[in-house]
PDB file of C-alpha atoms in Angstrom:
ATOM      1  CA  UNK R   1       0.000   0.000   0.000  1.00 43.00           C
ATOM      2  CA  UNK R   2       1.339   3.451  -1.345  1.00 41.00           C
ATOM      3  CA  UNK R   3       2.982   5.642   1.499  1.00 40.00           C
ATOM      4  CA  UNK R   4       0.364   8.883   1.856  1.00 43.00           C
ATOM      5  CA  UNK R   5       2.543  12.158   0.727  1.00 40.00           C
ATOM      6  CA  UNK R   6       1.553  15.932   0.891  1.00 42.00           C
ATOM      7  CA  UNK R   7       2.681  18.807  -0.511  1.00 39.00           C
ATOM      8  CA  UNK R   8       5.512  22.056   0.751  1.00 40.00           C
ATOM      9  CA  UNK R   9       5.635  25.497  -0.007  1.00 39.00           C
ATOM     10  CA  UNK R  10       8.054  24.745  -2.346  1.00 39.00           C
ATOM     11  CA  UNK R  11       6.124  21.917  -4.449  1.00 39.00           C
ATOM     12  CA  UNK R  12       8.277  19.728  -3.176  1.00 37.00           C
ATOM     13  CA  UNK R  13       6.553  16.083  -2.168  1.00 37.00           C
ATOM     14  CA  UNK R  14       7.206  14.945   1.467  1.00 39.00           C
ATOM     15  CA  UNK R  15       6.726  11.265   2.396  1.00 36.00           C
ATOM     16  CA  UNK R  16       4.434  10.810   5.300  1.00 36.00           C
ATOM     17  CA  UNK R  17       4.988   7.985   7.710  1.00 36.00           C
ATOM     18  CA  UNK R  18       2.800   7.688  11.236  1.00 38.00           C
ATOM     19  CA  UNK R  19       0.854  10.833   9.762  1.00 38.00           C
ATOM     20  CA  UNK R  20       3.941  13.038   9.807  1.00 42.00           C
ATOM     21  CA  UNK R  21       6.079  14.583   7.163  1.00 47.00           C
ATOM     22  CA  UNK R  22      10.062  13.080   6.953  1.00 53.00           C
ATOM     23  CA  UNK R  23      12.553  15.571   5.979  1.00 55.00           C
ATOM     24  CA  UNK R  24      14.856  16.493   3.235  1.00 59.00           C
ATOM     25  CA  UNK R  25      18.365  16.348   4.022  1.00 57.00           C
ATOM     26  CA  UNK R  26      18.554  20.013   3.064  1.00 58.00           C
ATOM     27  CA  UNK R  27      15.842  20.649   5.710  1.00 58.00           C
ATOM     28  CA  UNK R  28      16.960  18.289   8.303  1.00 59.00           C
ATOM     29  CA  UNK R  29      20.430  20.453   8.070  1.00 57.00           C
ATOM     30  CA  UNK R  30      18.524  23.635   8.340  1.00 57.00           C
ATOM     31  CA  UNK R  31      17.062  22.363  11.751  1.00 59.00           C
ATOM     32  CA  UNK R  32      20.362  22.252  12.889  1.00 62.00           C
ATOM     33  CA  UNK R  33      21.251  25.365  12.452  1.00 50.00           C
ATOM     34  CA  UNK R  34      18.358  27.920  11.274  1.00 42.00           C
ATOM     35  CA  UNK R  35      19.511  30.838  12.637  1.00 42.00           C
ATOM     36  CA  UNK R  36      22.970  30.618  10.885  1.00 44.00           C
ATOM     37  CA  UNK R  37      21.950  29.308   7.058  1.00 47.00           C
ATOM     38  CA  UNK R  38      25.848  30.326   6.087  1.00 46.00           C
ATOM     39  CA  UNK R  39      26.500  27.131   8.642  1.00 52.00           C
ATOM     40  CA  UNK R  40      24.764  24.625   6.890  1.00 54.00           C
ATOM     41  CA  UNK R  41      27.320  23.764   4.144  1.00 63.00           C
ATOM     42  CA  UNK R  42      29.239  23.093   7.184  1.00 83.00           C
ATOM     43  CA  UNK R  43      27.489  20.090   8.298  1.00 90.00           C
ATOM     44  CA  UNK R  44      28.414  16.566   8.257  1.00 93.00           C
ATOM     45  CA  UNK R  45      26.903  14.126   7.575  1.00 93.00           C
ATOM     46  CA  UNK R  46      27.294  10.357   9.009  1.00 96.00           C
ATOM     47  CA  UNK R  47      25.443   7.442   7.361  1.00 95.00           C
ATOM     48  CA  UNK R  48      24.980   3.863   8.690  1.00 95.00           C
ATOM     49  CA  UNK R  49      25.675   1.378   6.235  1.00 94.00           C
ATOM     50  CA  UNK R  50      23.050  -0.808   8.495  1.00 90.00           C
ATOM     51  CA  UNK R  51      20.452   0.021  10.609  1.00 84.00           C
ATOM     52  CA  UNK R  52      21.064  -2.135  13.380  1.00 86.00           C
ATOM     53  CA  UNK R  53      24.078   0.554  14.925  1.00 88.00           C
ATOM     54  CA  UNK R  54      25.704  -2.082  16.745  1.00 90.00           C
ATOM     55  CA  UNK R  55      26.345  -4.292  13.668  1.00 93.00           C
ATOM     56  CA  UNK R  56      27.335  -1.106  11.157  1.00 95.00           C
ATOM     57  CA  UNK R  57      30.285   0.962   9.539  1.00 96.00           C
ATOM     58  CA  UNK R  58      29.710   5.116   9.643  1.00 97.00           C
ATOM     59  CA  UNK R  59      30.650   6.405   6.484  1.00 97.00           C
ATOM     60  CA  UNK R  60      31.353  10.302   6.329  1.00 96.00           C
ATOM     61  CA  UNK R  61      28.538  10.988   3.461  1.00 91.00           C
ATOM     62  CA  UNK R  62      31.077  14.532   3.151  1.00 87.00           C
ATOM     63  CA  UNK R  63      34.169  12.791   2.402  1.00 90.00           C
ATOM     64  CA  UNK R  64      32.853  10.640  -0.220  1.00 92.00           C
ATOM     65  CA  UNK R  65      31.431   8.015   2.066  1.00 93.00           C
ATOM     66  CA  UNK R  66      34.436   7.410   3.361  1.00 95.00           C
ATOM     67  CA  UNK R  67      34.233   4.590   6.422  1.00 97.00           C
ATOM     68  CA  UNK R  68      35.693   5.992   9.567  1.00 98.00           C
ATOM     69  CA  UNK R  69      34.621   3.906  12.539  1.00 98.00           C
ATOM     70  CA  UNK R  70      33.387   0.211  12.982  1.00 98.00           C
ATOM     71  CA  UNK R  71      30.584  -0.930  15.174  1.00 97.00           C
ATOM     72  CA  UNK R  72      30.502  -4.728  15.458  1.00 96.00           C
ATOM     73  CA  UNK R  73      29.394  -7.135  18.137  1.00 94.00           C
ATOM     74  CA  UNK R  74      32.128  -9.596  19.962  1.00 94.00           C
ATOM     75  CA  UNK R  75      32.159 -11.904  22.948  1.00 93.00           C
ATOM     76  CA  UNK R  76      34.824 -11.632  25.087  1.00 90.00           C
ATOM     77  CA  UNK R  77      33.992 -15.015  26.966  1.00 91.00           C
ATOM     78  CA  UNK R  78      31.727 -14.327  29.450  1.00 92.00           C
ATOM     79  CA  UNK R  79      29.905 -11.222  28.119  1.00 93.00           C
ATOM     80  CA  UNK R  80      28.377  -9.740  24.767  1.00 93.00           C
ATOM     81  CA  UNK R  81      30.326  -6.961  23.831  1.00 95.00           C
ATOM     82  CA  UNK R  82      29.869  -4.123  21.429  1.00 96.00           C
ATOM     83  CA  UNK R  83      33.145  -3.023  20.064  1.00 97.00           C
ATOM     84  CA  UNK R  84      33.475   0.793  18.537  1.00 98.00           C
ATOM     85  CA  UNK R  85      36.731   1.076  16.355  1.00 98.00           C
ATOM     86  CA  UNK R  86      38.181   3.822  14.318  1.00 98.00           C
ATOM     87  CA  UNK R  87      38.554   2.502  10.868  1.00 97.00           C
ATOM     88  CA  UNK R  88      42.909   3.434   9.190  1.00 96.00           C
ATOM     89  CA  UNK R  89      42.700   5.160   5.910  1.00 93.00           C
ATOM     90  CA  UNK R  90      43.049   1.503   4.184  1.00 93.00           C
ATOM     91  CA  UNK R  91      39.833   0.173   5.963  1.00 91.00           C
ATOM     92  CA  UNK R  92      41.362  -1.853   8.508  1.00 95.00           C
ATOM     93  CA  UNK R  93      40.346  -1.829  11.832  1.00 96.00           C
ATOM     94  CA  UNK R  94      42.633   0.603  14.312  1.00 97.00           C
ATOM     95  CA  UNK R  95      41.798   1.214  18.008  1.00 97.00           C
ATOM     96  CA  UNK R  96      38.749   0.776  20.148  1.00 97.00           C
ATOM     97  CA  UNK R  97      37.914   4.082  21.121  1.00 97.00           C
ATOM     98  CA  UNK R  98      34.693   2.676  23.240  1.00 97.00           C
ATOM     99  CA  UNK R  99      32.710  -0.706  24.445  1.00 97.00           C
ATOM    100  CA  UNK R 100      29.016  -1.607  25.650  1.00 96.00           C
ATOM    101  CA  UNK R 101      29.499  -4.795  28.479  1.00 96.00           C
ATOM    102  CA  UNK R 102      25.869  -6.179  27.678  1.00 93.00           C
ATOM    103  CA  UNK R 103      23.920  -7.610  30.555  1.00 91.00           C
ATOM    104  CA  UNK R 104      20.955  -9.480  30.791  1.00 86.00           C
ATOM    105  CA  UNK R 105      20.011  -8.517  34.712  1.00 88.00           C
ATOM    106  CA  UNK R 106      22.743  -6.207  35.702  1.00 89.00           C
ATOM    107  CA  UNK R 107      23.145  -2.989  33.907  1.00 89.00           C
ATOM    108  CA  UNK R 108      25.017  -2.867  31.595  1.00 92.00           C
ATOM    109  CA  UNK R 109      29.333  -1.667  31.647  1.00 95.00           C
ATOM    110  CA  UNK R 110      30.663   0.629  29.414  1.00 96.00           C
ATOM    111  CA  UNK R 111      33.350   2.548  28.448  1.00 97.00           C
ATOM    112  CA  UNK R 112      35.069   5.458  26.810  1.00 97.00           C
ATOM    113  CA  UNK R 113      39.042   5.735  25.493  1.00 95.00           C
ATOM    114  CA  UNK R 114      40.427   3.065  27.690  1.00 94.00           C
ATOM    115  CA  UNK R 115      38.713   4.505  30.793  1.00 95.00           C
ATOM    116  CA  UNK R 116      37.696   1.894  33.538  1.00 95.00           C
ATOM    117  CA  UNK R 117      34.424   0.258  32.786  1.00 94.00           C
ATOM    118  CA  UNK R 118      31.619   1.712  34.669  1.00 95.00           C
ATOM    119  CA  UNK R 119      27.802   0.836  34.980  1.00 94.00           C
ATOM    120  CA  UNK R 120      25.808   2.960  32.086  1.00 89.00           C
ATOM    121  CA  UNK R 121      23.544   4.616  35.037  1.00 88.00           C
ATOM    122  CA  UNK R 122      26.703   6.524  36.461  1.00 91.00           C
ATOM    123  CA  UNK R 123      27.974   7.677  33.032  1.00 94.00           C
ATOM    124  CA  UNK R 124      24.352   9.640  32.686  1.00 93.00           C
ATOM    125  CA  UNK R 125      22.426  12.119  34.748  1.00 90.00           C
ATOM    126  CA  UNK R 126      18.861  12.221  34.286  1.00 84.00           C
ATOM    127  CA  UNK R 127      18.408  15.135  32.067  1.00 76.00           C
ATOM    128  CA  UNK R 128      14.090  14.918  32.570  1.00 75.00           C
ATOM    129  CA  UNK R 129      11.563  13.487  30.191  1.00 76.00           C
ATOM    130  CA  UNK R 130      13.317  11.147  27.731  1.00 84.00           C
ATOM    131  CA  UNK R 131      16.689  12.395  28.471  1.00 91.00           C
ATOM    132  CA  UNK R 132      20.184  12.421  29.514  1.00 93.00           C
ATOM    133  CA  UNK R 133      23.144  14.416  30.453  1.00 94.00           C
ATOM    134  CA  UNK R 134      27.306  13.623  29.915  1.00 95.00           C
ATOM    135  CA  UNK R 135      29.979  15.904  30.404  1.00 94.00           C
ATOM    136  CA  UNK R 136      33.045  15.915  28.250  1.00 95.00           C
ATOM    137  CA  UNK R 137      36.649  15.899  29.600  1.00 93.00           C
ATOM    138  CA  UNK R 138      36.496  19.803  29.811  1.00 94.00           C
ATOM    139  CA  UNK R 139      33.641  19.738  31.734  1.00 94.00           C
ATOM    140  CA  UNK R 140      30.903  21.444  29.214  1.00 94.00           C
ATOM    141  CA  UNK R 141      27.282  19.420  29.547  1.00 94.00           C
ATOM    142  CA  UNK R 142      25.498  17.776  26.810  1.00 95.00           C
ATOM    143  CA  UNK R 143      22.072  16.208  26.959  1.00 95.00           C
ATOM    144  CA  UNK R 144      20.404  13.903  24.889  1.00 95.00           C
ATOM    145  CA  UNK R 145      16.722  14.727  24.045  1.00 93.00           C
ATOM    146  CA  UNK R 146      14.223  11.957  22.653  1.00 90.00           C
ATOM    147  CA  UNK R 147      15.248   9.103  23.846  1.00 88.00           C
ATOM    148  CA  UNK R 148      11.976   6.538  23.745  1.00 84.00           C
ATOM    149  CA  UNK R 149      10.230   4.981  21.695  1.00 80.00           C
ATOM    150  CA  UNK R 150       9.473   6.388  18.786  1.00 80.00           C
ATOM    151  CA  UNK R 151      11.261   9.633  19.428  1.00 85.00           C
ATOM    152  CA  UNK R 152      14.066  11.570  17.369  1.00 88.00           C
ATOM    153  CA  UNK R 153      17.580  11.955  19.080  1.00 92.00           C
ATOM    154  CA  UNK R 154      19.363  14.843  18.975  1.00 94.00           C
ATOM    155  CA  UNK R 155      21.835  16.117  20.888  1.00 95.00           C
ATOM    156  CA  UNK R 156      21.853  19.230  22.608  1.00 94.00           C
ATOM    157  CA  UNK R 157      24.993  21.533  24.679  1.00 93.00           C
ATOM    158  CA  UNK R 158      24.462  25.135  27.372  1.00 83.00           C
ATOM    159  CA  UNK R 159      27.077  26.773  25.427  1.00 83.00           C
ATOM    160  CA  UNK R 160      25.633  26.697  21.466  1.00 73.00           C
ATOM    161  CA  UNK R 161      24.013  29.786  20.454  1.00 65.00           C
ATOM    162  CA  UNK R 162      20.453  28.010  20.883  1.00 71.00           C
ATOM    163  CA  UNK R 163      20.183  25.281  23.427  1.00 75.00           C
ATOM    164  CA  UNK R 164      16.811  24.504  22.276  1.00 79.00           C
ATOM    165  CA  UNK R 165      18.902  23.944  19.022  1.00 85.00           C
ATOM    166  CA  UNK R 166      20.235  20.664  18.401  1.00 91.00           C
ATOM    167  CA  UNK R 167      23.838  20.454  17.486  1.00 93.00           C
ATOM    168  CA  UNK R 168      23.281  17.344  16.362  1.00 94.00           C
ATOM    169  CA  UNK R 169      20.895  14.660  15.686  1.00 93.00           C
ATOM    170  CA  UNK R 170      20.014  11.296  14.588  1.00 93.00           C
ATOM    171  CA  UNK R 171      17.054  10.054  11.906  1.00 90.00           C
ATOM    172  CA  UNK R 172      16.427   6.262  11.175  1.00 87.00           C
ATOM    173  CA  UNK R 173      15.954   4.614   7.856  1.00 88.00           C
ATOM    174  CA  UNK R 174      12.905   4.915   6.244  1.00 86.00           C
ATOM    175  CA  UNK R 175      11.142   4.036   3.196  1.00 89.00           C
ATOM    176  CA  UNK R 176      10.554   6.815   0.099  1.00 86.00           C
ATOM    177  CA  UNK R 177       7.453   6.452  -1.781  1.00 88.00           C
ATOM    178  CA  UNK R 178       8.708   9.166  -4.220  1.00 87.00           C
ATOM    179  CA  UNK R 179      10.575   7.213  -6.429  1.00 85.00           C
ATOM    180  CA  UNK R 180      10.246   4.056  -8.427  1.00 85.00           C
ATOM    181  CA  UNK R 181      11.568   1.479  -7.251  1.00 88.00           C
ATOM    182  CA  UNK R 182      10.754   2.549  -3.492  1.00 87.00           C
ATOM    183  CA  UNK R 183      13.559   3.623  -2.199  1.00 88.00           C
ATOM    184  CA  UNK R 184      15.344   3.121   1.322  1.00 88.00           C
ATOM    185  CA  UNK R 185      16.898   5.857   2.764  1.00 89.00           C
ATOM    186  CA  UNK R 186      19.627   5.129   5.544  1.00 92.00           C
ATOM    187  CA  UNK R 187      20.109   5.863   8.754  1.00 92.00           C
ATOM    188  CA  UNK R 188      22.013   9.326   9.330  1.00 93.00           C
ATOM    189  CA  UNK R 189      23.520  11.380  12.064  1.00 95.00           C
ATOM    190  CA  UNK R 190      23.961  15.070  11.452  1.00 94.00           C
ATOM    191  CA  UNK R 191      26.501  16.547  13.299  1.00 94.00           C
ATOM    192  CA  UNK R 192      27.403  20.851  13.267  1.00 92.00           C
ATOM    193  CA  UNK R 193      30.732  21.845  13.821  1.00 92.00           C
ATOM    194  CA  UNK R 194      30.405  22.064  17.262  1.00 92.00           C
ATOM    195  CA  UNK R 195      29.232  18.583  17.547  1.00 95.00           C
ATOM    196  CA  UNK R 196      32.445  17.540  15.626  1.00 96.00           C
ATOM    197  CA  UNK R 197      34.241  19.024  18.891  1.00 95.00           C
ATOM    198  CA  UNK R 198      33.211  15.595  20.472  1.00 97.00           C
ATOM    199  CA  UNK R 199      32.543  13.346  17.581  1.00 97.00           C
ATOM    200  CA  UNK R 200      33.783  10.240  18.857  1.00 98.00           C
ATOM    201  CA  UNK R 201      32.620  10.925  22.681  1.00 98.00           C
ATOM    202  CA  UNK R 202      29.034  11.840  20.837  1.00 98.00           C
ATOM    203  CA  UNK R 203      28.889   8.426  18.906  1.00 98.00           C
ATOM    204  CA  UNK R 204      29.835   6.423  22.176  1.00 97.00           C
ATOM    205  CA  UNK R 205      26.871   7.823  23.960  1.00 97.00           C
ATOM    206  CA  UNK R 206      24.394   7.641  21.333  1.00 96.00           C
ATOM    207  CA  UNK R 207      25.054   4.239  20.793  1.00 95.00           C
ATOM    208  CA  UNK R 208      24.728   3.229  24.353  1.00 94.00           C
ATOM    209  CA  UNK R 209      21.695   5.198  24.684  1.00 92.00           C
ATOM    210  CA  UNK R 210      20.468   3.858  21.300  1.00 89.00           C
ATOM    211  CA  UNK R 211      20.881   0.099  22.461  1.00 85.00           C
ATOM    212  CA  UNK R 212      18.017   0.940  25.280  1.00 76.00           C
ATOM    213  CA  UNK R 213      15.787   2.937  23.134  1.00 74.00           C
ATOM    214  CA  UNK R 214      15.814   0.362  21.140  1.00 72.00           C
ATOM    215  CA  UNK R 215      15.569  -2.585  23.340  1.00 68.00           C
ATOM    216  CA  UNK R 216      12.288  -0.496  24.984  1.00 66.00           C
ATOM    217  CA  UNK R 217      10.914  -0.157  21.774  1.00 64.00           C
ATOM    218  CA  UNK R 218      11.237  -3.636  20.942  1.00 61.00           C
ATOM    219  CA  UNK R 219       9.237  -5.116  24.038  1.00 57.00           C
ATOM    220  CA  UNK R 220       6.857  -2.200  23.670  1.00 53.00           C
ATOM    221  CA  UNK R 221       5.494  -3.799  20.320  1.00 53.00           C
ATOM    222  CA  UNK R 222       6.701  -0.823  17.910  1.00 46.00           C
ATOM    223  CA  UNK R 223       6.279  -1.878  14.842  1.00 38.00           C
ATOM    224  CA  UNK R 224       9.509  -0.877  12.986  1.00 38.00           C
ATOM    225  CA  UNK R 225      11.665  -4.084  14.426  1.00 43.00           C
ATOM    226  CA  UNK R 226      14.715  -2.038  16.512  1.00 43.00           C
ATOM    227  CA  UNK R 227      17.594  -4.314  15.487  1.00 41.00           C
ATOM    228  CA  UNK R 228      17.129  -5.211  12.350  1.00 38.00           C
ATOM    229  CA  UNK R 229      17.917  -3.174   9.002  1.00 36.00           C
ATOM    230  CA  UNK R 230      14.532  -2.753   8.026  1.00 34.00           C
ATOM    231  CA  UNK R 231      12.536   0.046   6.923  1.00 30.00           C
ATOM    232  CA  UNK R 232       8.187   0.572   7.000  1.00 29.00           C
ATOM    233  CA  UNK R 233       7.300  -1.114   4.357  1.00 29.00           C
ATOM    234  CA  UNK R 234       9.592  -3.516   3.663  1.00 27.00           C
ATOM    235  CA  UNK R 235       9.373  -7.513   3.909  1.00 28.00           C
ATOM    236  CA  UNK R 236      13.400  -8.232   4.450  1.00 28.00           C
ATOM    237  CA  UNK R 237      14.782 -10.794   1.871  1.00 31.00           C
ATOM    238  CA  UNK R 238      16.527 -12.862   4.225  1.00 31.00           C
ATOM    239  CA  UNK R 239      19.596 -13.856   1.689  1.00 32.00           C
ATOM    240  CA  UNK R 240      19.860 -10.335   0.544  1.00 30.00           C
ATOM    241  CA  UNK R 241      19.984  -8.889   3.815  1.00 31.00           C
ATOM    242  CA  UNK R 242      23.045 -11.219   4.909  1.00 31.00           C
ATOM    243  CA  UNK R 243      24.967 -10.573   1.377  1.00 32.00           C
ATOM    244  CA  UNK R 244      24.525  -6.878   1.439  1.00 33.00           C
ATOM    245  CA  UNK R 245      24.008  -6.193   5.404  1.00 36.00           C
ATOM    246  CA  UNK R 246      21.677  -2.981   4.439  1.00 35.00           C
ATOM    247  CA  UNK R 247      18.495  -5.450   4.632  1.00 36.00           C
ATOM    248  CA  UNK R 248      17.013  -3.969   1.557  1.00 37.00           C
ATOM    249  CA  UNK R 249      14.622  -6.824  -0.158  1.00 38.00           C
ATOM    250  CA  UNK R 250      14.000  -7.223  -3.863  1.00 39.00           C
ATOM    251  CA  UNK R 251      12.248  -4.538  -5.797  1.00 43.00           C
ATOM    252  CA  UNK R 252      13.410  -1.554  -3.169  1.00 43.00           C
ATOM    253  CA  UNK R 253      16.780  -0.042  -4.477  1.00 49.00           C
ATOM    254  CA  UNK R 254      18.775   1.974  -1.644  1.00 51.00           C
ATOM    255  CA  UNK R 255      19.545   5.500  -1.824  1.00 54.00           C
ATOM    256  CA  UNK R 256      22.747   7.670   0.322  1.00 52.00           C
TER     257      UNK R 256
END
């Protein structure tokens, strides 16, 4: 069944999904940073080759989707792990810059640049409703905002020139009607300058939040499955999905 779409200012068509409009890249940008347009070529622009983001490479989409880290699962023996590497110029895998200790009953341990492994509830402050706050190793305070179910990350910081302005943020894969085939439209994390500031401290805590967002949505019933690459929409082609890891079935092309 055809994706409902409406119409912008612009003419431009805008697919709808759960009754509301997705965004443009161009306009996803611009929420970033509306009160400085000159900014916005200034962007970048991370894409998940999968949308599971603890089975996935991030590919700079601004450095001609160049891979820079590496976010795989492990065991270490006793323990699930998630393993976050920075990716060498050739591809290979370099350092481990950060790792999620899964646990079934306990919390979970994690931790950041070699730092001793700590349980995620003393890493975060409760920053209120769907939130949480981190400092950096200067000090300065961030706080995630939206993270539930069915909610939009974004990061947020007390010293950008908005903090009701996100300096950066996260949008999940979804399905575009526009186009024939449908198209699938990966997973991306937009980050401003400032947000570069702490780009690898800002993907460790985004997955780690992620990884309960998406557990809670899971045994909430949401009906976009949380760790699997798969987009509204789409029945996943269960051969395809393991040759290509970007879950993307026959008859649904993919699109950066």
């Amino acid at each position: 069944m055809a994706t409902p779409s409406q119409t912008t200012n612009d003419g431009q068509a805008q697919t709808l999904i759960d009754g509301q409009a997705t965004l443009t890249e161009e306009e996803q940008i611009a929420t970033l940073v509306p009160s400085h347009p000159s900014q916005r070529s200034s962007v970048t622009v991370w894409t998940l080759s999968n949308d599971n983001p603890h089975n996935t490479k991030i590919l700079d989409t601004t450095d001609h989707n160049k891979a820079i880290y590496l976010i795989k699962p492990d065991f270490n023996g006793k323990y699930t792990m998630t393993n976050m590497y920075r990716l060498k110029d050739d591809g290979t895998e370099g350092d481990i810059f950060g790792f999620i200790e899964w646990h079934e009953i306990l919390p979970d341990q994690i931790s950041f640049n070699g730092a001793k492994k700590v349980r995620k509830g003393s890493y975060f402050s409760n920053g209120g409703s769907f939130a949480h706050t981190f400092k950096d190793a200067q000090g300065r305070m961030y706080k995630w905002k939206g993270i539930g179910p069915g909610l939009t990350p974004s990061l947020h910081c007390d010293d950008n020139f908005n903090r009701k302005v996100p300096i950066a943020q996260f949008t999940r894969s979804r399905l575009d009607h526009s186009v024939e085939p449908a198209a699938v439209v990966p997973a991306h994390i937009f980050l401003t300058p400032r947000a570069m500031e702490i780009k690898e401290l800002l993907l460790f805590t985004f997955l780690v939040l992620e990884k309960g967002r998406r557990s809670k949505e899971t045994s909430e019933g949401n009906r976009m499955s949380s760790w699997r690459a798969e987009a509204p929409g789409i029945a996943l082609n269960e051969d395809a999905a393991r040759a290509t890891n970007l879950g993307v079935g026959p008859g649904v092309k993919r699109v950066e």
